[in-house]
C-alpha cells in the first residue's frame, strides 16, 4: 500500500497552518492502511491532492461546482466514479512502474475550520484532520443523504481520528 499526498497550503493562510506536510502524509498513510484492513480499499498505489485554502477560494469553487455562493468547510472532487479500475500492463521485461490511481482532490477552508474549531471547542489541528478524513471518505464513495448514513460516516471519521491520536 502506498499513498502519495500532494499538499498545497495557500499563502493566504500558510502562516497560521498548524500541520506540517510530513504530518499530513503520515495521517493519510495511516488512514489508507486502516481502510485497506477494513476492506474498504484494495492494496495498491494511490494519490490524493489536498489543498488548504481560505474562504474566498473555497466560495469560488463552491459556486462554480455546486452553485452555492457561500464558503464551506470542505469540498471533495472524486477522480473515480466507480470501483478502482485494473490497469493492464504491457508484457515489458523491465517494467516495474505502477501508475498510482488518483482518488481525487480535497479542498479545505482553513478560515472556516478556525471558526468551527472555536465554536466546537477543540483545536484547529483536530478540525482540519476531521475535515480531511471527511473529504477522504467522500473521495472513496461515502455519502450522507440521510441520518443513518451520516451517523455511519461520522463514526468512521471518529475511528480515523483515533488512529492518529486525535480525539
Short mmCIF file of N, CA and C in Angstrom, two decimals:
data_model
loop_
_atom_site.label_atom_id
_atom_site.label_comp_id
_atom_site.label_asym_id
_atom_site.label_seq_id
_atom_site.Cartn_x
_atom_site.Cartn_y
_atom_site.Cartn_z
N UNK A 1 0.86 -1.18 0.00
CA UNK A 1 0.00 0.00 0.00
C UNK A 1 0.89 1.23 0.00
N UNK A 2 0.63 2.11 -0.91
CA UNK A 2 1.35 3.38 -0.92
C UNK A 2 0.37 4.48 -1.32
N UNK A 3 0.44 5.58 -0.61
CA UNK A 3 -0.40 6.73 -0.96
C UNK A 3 0.50 7.95 -1.02
N UNK A 4 0.47 8.61 -2.18
CA UNK A 4 1.20 9.85 -2.36
C UNK A 4 0.23 11.00 -2.14
N UNK A 5 0.60 11.88 -1.23
CA UNK A 5 -0.23 13.03 -0.93
C UNK A 5 0.43 14.27 -1.50
N UNK A 6 -0.31 15.00 -2.32
CA UNK A 6 0.16 16.27 -2.85
C UNK A 6 -0.57 17.36 -2.09
N UNK A 7 0.16 18.06 -1.25
CA UNK A 7 -0.45 19.02 -0.34
C UNK A 7 -0.04 20.44 -0.73
N UNK A 8 -1.03 21.31 -0.87
CA UNK A 8 -0.81 22.71 -1.21
C UNK A 8 -1.47 23.57 -0.14
N UNK A 9 -0.66 24.32 0.57
CA UNK A 9 -1.18 25.23 1.57
C UNK A 9 -1.09 26.64 0.99
N UNK A 10 -2.24 27.26 0.80
CA UNK A 10 -2.29 28.56 0.14
C UNK A 10 -1.55 29.61 0.98
N UNK A 11 -0.85 30.52 0.32
CA UNK A 11 -0.07 31.53 1.03
C UNK A 11 -0.90 32.41 1.97
N UNK A 12 -2.18 32.61 1.64
CA UNK A 12 -3.03 33.48 2.45
C UNK A 12 -3.22 32.95 3.89
N UNK A 13 -3.04 31.65 4.07
CA UNK A 13 -3.26 31.07 5.40
C UNK A 13 -2.05 30.30 5.92
N UNK A 14 -0.99 30.24 5.13
CA UNK A 14 0.17 29.39 5.47
C UNK A 14 0.81 29.74 6.81
N UNK A 15 0.83 31.04 7.15
CA UNK A 15 1.49 31.44 8.40
C UNK A 15 0.73 30.97 9.65
N UNK A 16 -0.53 30.58 9.49
CA UNK A 16 -1.33 30.11 10.63
C UNK A 16 -1.69 28.63 10.52
N UNK A 17 -1.06 27.92 9.59
CA UNK A 17 -1.38 26.50 9.40
C UNK A 17 -0.58 25.66 10.39
N UNK A 18 -1.26 24.86 11.23
CA UNK A 18 -0.58 24.17 12.32
C UNK A 18 -0.01 22.78 12.00
N UNK A 19 -0.18 22.30 10.77
CA UNK A 19 0.18 20.91 10.46
C UNK A 19 1.26 20.89 9.38
N UNK A 20 2.35 20.19 9.67
CA UNK A 20 3.44 20.05 8.70
C UNK A 20 3.04 19.11 7.57
N UNK A 21 3.63 19.31 6.41
CA UNK A 21 3.34 18.44 5.25
C UNK A 21 3.60 16.97 5.59
N UNK A 22 4.68 16.71 6.33
CA UNK A 22 5.02 15.34 6.69
C UNK A 22 3.94 14.71 7.56
N UNK A 23 3.34 15.52 8.43
CA UNK A 23 2.28 15.02 9.29
C UNK A 23 1.05 14.64 8.48
N UNK A 24 0.70 15.48 7.51
CA UNK A 24 -0.41 15.15 6.63
C UNK A 24 -0.16 13.81 5.93
N UNK A 25 1.06 13.65 5.38
CA UNK A 25 1.40 12.40 4.67
C UNK A 25 1.26 11.21 5.60
N UNK A 26 1.76 11.33 6.82
CA UNK A 26 1.67 10.23 7.79
C UNK A 26 0.21 9.88 8.07
N UNK A 27 -0.62 10.90 8.29
CA UNK A 27 -2.04 10.64 8.58
C UNK A 27 -2.73 9.93 7.43
N UNK A 28 -2.52 10.39 6.21
CA UNK A 28 -3.18 9.77 5.06
C UNK A 28 -2.69 8.33 4.87
N UNK A 29 -1.43 8.07 5.16
CA UNK A 29 -0.90 6.71 5.08
C UNK A 29 -1.56 5.82 6.12
N UNK A 30 -1.68 6.30 7.34
CA UNK A 30 -2.36 5.54 8.40
C UNK A 30 -3.81 5.26 8.00
N UNK A 31 -4.49 6.27 7.49
CA UNK A 31 -5.89 6.09 7.09
C UNK A 31 -6.02 5.09 5.95
N UNK A 32 -5.13 5.17 4.96
CA UNK A 32 -5.20 4.24 3.84
C UNK A 32 -4.95 2.80 4.31
N UNK A 33 -3.99 2.61 5.19
CA UNK A 33 -3.72 1.27 5.72
C UNK A 33 -4.93 0.74 6.50
N UNK A 34 -5.54 1.60 7.29
CA UNK A 34 -6.75 1.21 8.02
C UNK A 34 -7.87 0.83 7.06
N UNK A 35 -8.10 1.66 6.06
CA UNK A 35 -9.19 1.39 5.12
C UNK A 35 -8.93 0.11 4.34
N UNK A 36 -7.66 -0.18 4.07
CA UNK A 36 -7.34 -1.46 3.42
C UNK A 36 -7.65 -2.62 4.36
N UNK A 37 -7.29 -2.48 5.64
CA UNK A 37 -7.57 -3.55 6.60
C UNK A 37 -9.06 -3.78 6.78
N UNK A 38 -9.85 -2.74 6.58
CA UNK A 38 -11.31 -2.85 6.67
C UNK A 38 -11.95 -3.28 5.34
N UNK A 39 -11.11 -3.55 4.36
CA UNK A 39 -11.54 -3.96 3.02
C UNK A 39 -12.36 -2.89 2.31
N UNK A 40 -12.15 -1.64 2.71
CA UNK A 40 -12.82 -0.52 2.03
C UNK A 40 -12.07 -0.16 0.74
N UNK A 41 -10.77 -0.51 0.70
CA UNK A 41 -9.96 -0.31 -0.50
C UNK A 41 -9.06 -1.54 -0.65
N UNK A 42 -8.54 -1.72 -1.85
CA UNK A 42 -7.61 -2.82 -2.08
C UNK A 42 -6.19 -2.30 -2.01
N UNK A 43 -5.25 -3.20 -1.83
CA UNK A 43 -3.84 -2.83 -1.81
C UNK A 43 -3.49 -2.24 -3.17
N UNK A 44 -2.72 -1.16 -3.15
CA UNK A 44 -2.36 -0.54 -4.42
C UNK A 44 -1.55 0.72 -4.22
N UNK A 45 -1.37 1.41 -5.30
CA UNK A 45 -0.67 2.68 -5.33
C UNK A 45 -1.72 3.77 -5.59
N UNK A 46 -1.79 4.75 -4.69
CA UNK A 46 -2.81 5.78 -4.79
C UNK A 46 -2.21 7.16 -4.63
N UNK A 47 -2.97 8.16 -5.07
CA UNK A 47 -2.58 9.53 -4.84
C UNK A 47 -3.81 10.38 -4.55
N UNK A 48 -3.58 11.39 -3.73
CA UNK A 48 -4.63 12.32 -3.32
C UNK A 48 -4.03 13.72 -3.32
N UNK A 49 -4.83 14.67 -3.73
CA UNK A 49 -4.42 16.08 -3.66
C UNK A 49 -5.20 16.74 -2.53
N UNK A 50 -4.48 17.44 -1.65
CA UNK A 50 -5.09 18.16 -0.54
C UNK A 50 -4.67 19.62 -0.64
N UNK A 51 -5.65 20.51 -0.65
CA UNK A 51 -5.37 21.95 -0.66
C UNK A 51 -6.01 22.58 0.57
N UNK A 52 -5.23 23.39 1.26
CA UNK A 52 -5.73 24.13 2.40
C UNK A 52 -5.80 25.59 1.94
N UNK A 53 -7.02 26.11 1.85
CA UNK A 53 -7.25 27.42 1.25
C UNK A 53 -7.97 28.34 2.24
N UNK A 54 -8.45 29.45 1.73
CA UNK A 54 -9.21 30.41 2.54
C UNK A 54 -10.67 30.41 2.07
N UNK A 55 -11.50 31.17 2.76
CA UNK A 55 -12.93 31.21 2.43
C UNK A 55 -13.20 31.72 1.02
N UNK A 56 -12.47 32.72 0.57
CA UNK A 56 -12.71 33.27 -0.77
C UNK A 56 -12.50 32.20 -1.84
N UNK A 57 -11.42 31.47 -1.72
CA UNK A 57 -11.12 30.43 -2.72
C UNK A 57 -12.18 29.34 -2.71
N UNK A 58 -12.53 28.85 -1.53
CA UNK A 58 -13.50 27.75 -1.47
C UNK A 58 -14.90 28.23 -1.85
N UNK A 59 -15.22 29.49 -1.59
CA UNK A 59 -16.51 30.03 -2.02
C UNK A 59 -16.59 30.05 -3.54
N UNK A 60 -15.51 30.43 -4.20
CA UNK A 60 -15.50 30.44 -5.67
C UNK A 60 -15.69 29.03 -6.23
N UNK A 61 -15.02 28.06 -5.62
CA UNK A 61 -15.17 26.67 -6.07
C UNK A 61 -16.57 26.14 -5.77
N UNK A 62 -17.10 26.49 -4.62
CA UNK A 62 -18.44 26.06 -4.24
C UNK A 62 -19.49 26.62 -5.22
N UNK A 63 -19.30 27.85 -5.64
CA UNK A 63 -20.21 28.44 -6.61
C UNK A 63 -20.05 27.77 -7.98
N UNK A 64 -18.82 27.59 -8.40
CA UNK A 64 -18.55 27.02 -9.72
C UNK A 64 -19.05 25.58 -9.84
N UNK A 65 -18.84 24.77 -8.83
CA UNK A 65 -19.14 23.35 -8.95
C UNK A 65 -20.42 22.89 -8.26
N UNK A 66 -20.92 23.68 -7.30
CA UNK A 66 -22.12 23.27 -6.58
C UNK A 66 -23.22 24.32 -6.63
N UNK A 67 -22.98 25.43 -7.33
CA UNK A 67 -23.93 26.52 -7.47
C UNK A 67 -24.39 27.07 -6.13
N UNK A 68 -23.47 27.07 -5.16
CA UNK A 68 -23.76 27.64 -3.84
C UNK A 68 -22.75 28.76 -3.58
N UNK A 69 -23.25 29.98 -3.56
CA UNK A 69 -22.39 31.16 -3.44
C UNK A 69 -22.11 31.48 -1.97
N UNK A 70 -21.39 30.57 -1.33
CA UNK A 70 -21.01 30.76 0.08
C UNK A 70 -19.80 29.87 0.36
N UNK A 71 -19.02 30.24 1.35
CA UNK A 71 -17.92 29.35 1.73
C UNK A 71 -18.46 28.09 2.38
N UNK A 72 -17.68 27.05 2.34
CA UNK A 72 -17.99 25.79 3.02
C UNK A 72 -16.71 25.30 3.66
N UNK A 73 -16.81 24.27 4.48
CA UNK A 73 -15.61 23.82 5.17
C UNK A 73 -14.72 22.91 4.33
N UNK A 74 -15.33 21.99 3.58
CA UNK A 74 -14.54 21.05 2.77
C UNK A 74 -15.29 20.70 1.49
N UNK A 75 -14.54 20.58 0.42
CA UNK A 75 -15.06 20.10 -0.86
C UNK A 75 -14.22 18.91 -1.29
N UNK A 76 -14.87 17.92 -1.87
CA UNK A 76 -14.17 16.75 -2.39
C UNK A 76 -14.56 16.55 -3.85
N UNK A 77 -13.57 16.31 -4.66
CA UNK A 77 -13.79 16.07 -6.08
C UNK A 77 -13.19 14.71 -6.41
N UNK A 78 -14.03 13.69 -6.45
CA UNK A 78 -13.57 12.32 -6.70
C UNK A 78 -13.11 12.15 -8.14
N UNK A 79 -12.00 11.48 -8.30
CA UNK A 79 -11.49 11.20 -9.64
C UNK A 79 -12.16 9.96 -10.22
N UNK A 80 -12.64 9.08 -9.35
CA UNK A 80 -13.27 7.84 -9.77
C UNK A 80 -14.74 7.86 -9.41
N UNK A 81 -15.57 7.46 -10.32
CA UNK A 81 -17.00 7.39 -10.05
C UNK A 81 -17.46 5.95 -9.84
N UNK A 82 -16.53 5.00 -9.97
CA UNK A 82 -16.88 3.59 -9.76
C UNK A 82 -15.67 2.91 -9.12
N UNK A 83 -15.68 1.61 -9.10
CA UNK A 83 -14.59 0.85 -8.49
C UNK A 83 -13.26 1.17 -9.17
N UNK A 84 -12.18 0.98 -8.43
CA UNK A 84 -10.85 1.25 -8.95
C UNK A 84 -10.60 0.34 -10.15
N UNK A 85 -10.27 0.93 -11.31
CA UNK A 85 -10.07 0.10 -12.50
C UNK A 85 -8.74 -0.64 -12.44
N UNK A 86 -8.71 -1.80 -13.07
CA UNK A 86 -7.45 -2.50 -13.22
C UNK A 86 -6.79 -1.98 -14.48
N UNK A 87 -5.54 -1.58 -14.34
CA UNK A 87 -4.81 -1.01 -15.47
C UNK A 87 -3.96 -2.11 -16.09
N UNK A 88 -4.20 -2.45 -17.37
CA UNK A 88 -3.41 -3.51 -18.00
C UNK A 88 -1.97 -3.06 -18.17
N UNK A 89 -1.05 -3.99 -17.95
CA UNK A 89 0.36 -3.70 -18.11
C UNK A 89 0.87 -4.50 -19.29
N UNK A 90 1.59 -3.81 -20.20
CA UNK A 90 2.17 -4.49 -21.35
C UNK A 90 3.17 -5.55 -20.89
N UNK A 91 3.47 -6.46 -21.74
CA UNK A 91 4.44 -7.51 -21.41
C UNK A 91 5.86 -7.00 -21.63
N UNK A 92 6.24 -5.98 -20.89
CA UNK A 92 7.58 -5.43 -20.97
C UNK A 92 8.45 -6.09 -19.90
N UNK A 93 9.67 -6.46 -20.26
CA UNK A 93 10.54 -7.16 -19.32
C UNK A 93 10.91 -6.32 -18.11
N UNK A 94 11.32 -5.10 -18.32
CA UNK A 94 11.84 -4.28 -17.22
C UNK A 94 10.81 -3.28 -16.71
N UNK A 95 9.58 -3.60 -16.85
CA UNK A 95 8.52 -2.69 -16.45
C UNK A 95 8.17 -2.92 -14.99
N UNK A 96 8.58 -1.99 -14.11
CA UNK A 96 8.26 -2.15 -12.70
C UNK A 96 7.53 -0.93 -12.13
N UNK A 97 7.17 -0.01 -12.98
CA UNK A 97 6.45 1.19 -12.54
C UNK A 97 4.95 0.92 -12.58
N UNK A 98 4.29 1.24 -11.50
CA UNK A 98 2.83 1.13 -11.46
C UNK A 98 2.26 2.52 -11.31
N UNK A 99 1.42 2.90 -12.23
CA UNK A 99 0.79 4.22 -12.20
C UNK A 99 -0.18 4.27 -11.03
N UNK A 100 0.00 5.25 -10.11
CA UNK A 100 -0.94 5.33 -8.99
C UNK A 100 -2.34 5.74 -9.46
N UNK A 101 -3.32 5.24 -8.76
CA UNK A 101 -4.71 5.61 -9.03
C UNK A 101 -5.03 6.85 -8.22
N UNK A 102 -5.50 7.88 -8.90
CA UNK A 102 -5.87 9.12 -8.21
C UNK A 102 -7.26 8.98 -7.62
N UNK A 103 -7.35 9.26 -6.31
CA UNK A 103 -8.66 9.28 -5.67
C UNK A 103 -9.35 10.61 -5.89
N UNK A 104 -8.58 11.69 -6.09
CA UNK A 104 -9.18 12.98 -6.35
C UNK A 104 -8.60 14.08 -5.48
N UNK A 105 -9.39 15.14 -5.33
CA UNK A 105 -8.93 16.35 -4.65
C UNK A 105 -9.82 16.68 -3.45
N UNK A 106 -9.16 17.12 -2.38
CA UNK A 106 -9.85 17.61 -1.19
C UNK A 106 -9.40 19.05 -0.99
N UNK A 107 -10.35 19.96 -0.84
CA UNK A 107 -10.04 21.36 -0.56
C UNK A 107 -10.71 21.72 0.75
N UNK A 108 -9.92 22.25 1.68
CA UNK A 108 -10.42 22.63 2.99
C UNK A 108 -10.23 24.13 3.17
N UNK A 109 -11.25 24.80 3.67
CA UNK A 109 -11.11 26.21 4.02
C UNK A 109 -10.61 26.30 5.46
N UNK A 110 -9.37 26.75 5.62
CA UNK A 110 -8.84 26.92 6.97
C UNK A 110 -9.58 28.04 7.69
N UNK A 111 -10.04 29.04 6.96
CA UNK A 111 -10.78 30.14 7.57
C UNK A 111 -12.04 29.61 8.27
N UNK A 112 -12.80 28.77 7.56
CA UNK A 112 -13.99 28.16 8.15
C UNK A 112 -13.61 27.18 9.25
N UNK A 113 -12.53 26.44 9.05
CA UNK A 113 -12.08 25.49 10.07
C UNK A 113 -11.74 26.20 11.38
N UNK A 114 -11.15 27.37 11.30
CA UNK A 114 -10.83 28.14 12.51
C UNK A 114 -12.12 28.49 13.26
N UNK A 115 -13.12 28.99 12.53
CA UNK A 115 -14.40 29.33 13.15
C UNK A 115 -15.05 28.11 13.79
N UNK A 116 -15.08 27.01 13.05
CA UNK A 116 -15.73 25.80 13.55
C UNK A 116 -14.99 25.23 14.77
N UNK A 117 -13.68 25.29 14.77
CA UNK A 117 -12.91 24.79 15.92
C UNK A 117 -13.24 25.61 17.16
N UNK A 118 -13.34 26.92 17.00
CA UNK A 118 -13.69 27.78 18.13
C UNK A 118 -15.11 27.49 18.62
N UNK A 119 -16.06 27.35 17.69
CA UNK A 119 -17.46 27.07 18.05
C UNK A 119 -17.60 25.73 18.75
N UNK A 120 -16.81 24.75 18.33
CA UNK A 120 -16.94 23.38 18.84
C UNK A 120 -16.01 23.09 20.02
N UNK A 121 -15.15 24.05 20.33
CA UNK A 121 -14.29 23.92 21.49
C UNK A 121 -13.16 22.92 21.36
N UNK A 122 -12.62 22.78 20.16
CA UNK A 122 -11.44 21.93 20.01
C UNK A 122 -10.39 22.65 19.16
N UNK A 123 -9.26 22.02 18.98
CA UNK A 123 -8.13 22.66 18.30
C UNK A 123 -8.34 22.74 16.79
N UNK A 124 -7.61 23.67 16.19
CA UNK A 124 -7.63 23.78 14.73
C UNK A 124 -7.07 22.51 14.10
N UNK A 125 -6.06 21.92 14.70
CA UNK A 125 -5.49 20.67 14.18
C UNK A 125 -6.56 19.58 14.11
N UNK A 126 -7.33 19.45 15.18
CA UNK A 126 -8.40 18.46 15.21
C UNK A 126 -9.41 18.73 14.10
N UNK A 127 -9.84 19.98 13.97
CA UNK A 127 -10.85 20.33 12.96
C UNK A 127 -10.34 20.05 11.54
N UNK A 128 -9.10 20.41 11.26
CA UNK A 128 -8.54 20.17 9.93
C UNK A 128 -8.44 18.68 9.64
N UNK A 129 -8.00 17.89 10.61
CA UNK A 129 -7.92 16.44 10.43
C UNK A 129 -9.32 15.84 10.23
N UNK A 130 -10.29 16.32 11.00
CA UNK A 130 -11.68 15.87 10.87
C UNK A 130 -12.20 16.13 9.45
N UNK A 131 -11.94 17.32 8.95
CA UNK A 131 -12.40 17.68 7.61
C UNK A 131 -11.67 16.88 6.54
N UNK A 132 -10.38 16.63 6.73
CA UNK A 132 -9.62 15.83 5.77
C UNK A 132 -10.14 14.39 5.74
N UNK A 133 -10.43 13.82 6.90
CA UNK A 133 -10.98 12.47 6.96
C UNK A 133 -12.35 12.42 6.26
N UNK A 134 -13.16 13.44 6.50
CA UNK A 134 -14.48 13.53 5.87
C UNK A 134 -14.32 13.60 4.34
N UNK A 135 -13.41 14.46 3.90
CA UNK A 135 -13.16 14.60 2.47
C UNK A 135 -12.66 13.31 1.84
N UNK A 136 -11.76 12.62 2.54
CA UNK A 136 -11.24 11.36 2.01
C UNK A 136 -12.35 10.32 1.87
N UNK A 137 -13.20 10.21 2.86
CA UNK A 137 -14.31 9.26 2.77
C UNK A 137 -15.22 9.59 1.58
N UNK A 138 -15.45 10.87 1.33
CA UNK A 138 -16.25 11.24 0.15
C UNK A 138 -15.54 10.79 -1.14
N UNK A 139 -14.23 10.94 -1.21
CA UNK A 139 -13.50 10.51 -2.40
C UNK A 139 -13.67 9.01 -2.65
N UNK A 140 -13.82 8.27 -1.57
CA UNK A 140 -13.93 6.81 -1.67
C UNK A 140 -15.37 6.34 -1.80
N UNK A 141 -16.30 7.29 -1.98
CA UNK A 141 -17.68 6.92 -2.26
C UNK A 141 -18.65 7.02 -1.11
N UNK A 142 -18.19 7.39 0.07
CA UNK A 142 -19.10 7.57 1.19
C UNK A 142 -19.95 8.81 0.95
N UNK A 143 -21.18 8.76 1.40
CA UNK A 143 -22.05 9.93 1.32
C UNK A 143 -22.99 9.89 2.51
N UNK A 144 -23.72 10.98 2.71
CA UNK A 144 -24.62 11.05 3.86
C UNK A 144 -25.94 11.71 3.48
N UNK A 145 -26.71 11.04 2.62
CA UNK A 145 -28.00 11.61 2.21
C UNK A 145 -29.08 11.50 3.28
N UNK A 146 -28.86 10.65 4.31
CA UNK A 146 -29.85 10.50 5.37
C UNK A 146 -29.12 10.38 6.71
N UNK A 147 -29.89 10.42 7.78
CA UNK A 147 -29.31 10.39 9.13
C UNK A 147 -28.49 9.12 9.39
N UNK A 148 -28.98 7.99 8.92
CA UNK A 148 -28.29 6.73 9.16
C UNK A 148 -26.91 6.70 8.51
N UNK A 149 -26.82 7.13 7.25
CA UNK A 149 -25.52 7.13 6.57
C UNK A 149 -24.61 8.21 7.14
N UNK A 150 -25.19 9.33 7.59
CA UNK A 150 -24.38 10.36 8.23
C UNK A 150 -23.75 9.83 9.52
N UNK A 151 -24.54 9.14 10.32
CA UNK A 151 -24.01 8.57 11.57
C UNK A 151 -22.89 7.57 11.30
N UNK A 152 -23.06 6.74 10.26
CA UNK A 152 -22.02 5.76 9.91
C UNK A 152 -20.74 6.47 9.47
N UNK A 153 -20.89 7.53 8.69
CA UNK A 153 -19.73 8.27 8.22
C UNK A 153 -19.03 8.98 9.38
N UNK A 154 -19.80 9.58 10.27
CA UNK A 154 -19.21 10.26 11.43
C UNK A 154 -18.49 9.27 12.34
N UNK A 155 -19.03 8.08 12.49
CA UNK A 155 -18.37 7.05 13.30
C UNK A 155 -17.05 6.64 12.65
N UNK A 156 -17.05 6.54 11.34
CA UNK A 156 -15.82 6.20 10.62
C UNK A 156 -14.77 7.30 10.81
N UNK A 157 -15.20 8.56 10.76
CA UNK A 157 -14.28 9.67 10.99
C UNK A 157 -13.71 9.62 12.40
N UNK A 158 -14.55 9.32 13.39
CA UNK A 158 -14.08 9.19 14.76
C UNK A 158 -12.96 8.15 14.85
N UNK A 159 -13.18 6.99 14.23
CA UNK A 159 -12.17 5.95 14.24
C UNK A 159 -10.89 6.43 13.58
N UNK A 160 -11.01 7.11 12.46
CA UNK A 160 -9.82 7.61 11.75
C UNK A 160 -9.04 8.60 12.60
N UNK A 161 -9.72 9.46 13.34
CA UNK A 161 -9.02 10.40 14.20
C UNK A 161 -8.38 9.72 15.40
N UNK A 162 -9.02 8.69 15.90
CA UNK A 162 -8.42 7.90 16.99
C UNK A 162 -7.11 7.26 16.52
N UNK A 163 -7.08 6.79 15.27
CA UNK A 163 -5.89 6.14 14.73
C UNK A 163 -4.68 7.08 14.68
N UNK A 164 -4.93 8.38 14.58
CA UNK A 164 -3.82 9.35 14.54
C UNK A 164 -3.70 10.10 15.86
N UNK A 165 -4.30 9.51 16.90
CA UNK A 165 -4.21 10.03 18.27
C UNK A 165 -4.84 11.40 18.44
N UNK A 166 -5.89 11.66 17.69
CA UNK A 166 -6.69 12.86 17.89
C UNK A 166 -8.07 12.40 18.31
N UNK A 167 -8.55 12.93 19.38
CA UNK A 167 -9.89 12.54 19.84
C UNK A 167 -10.47 13.62 20.68
#
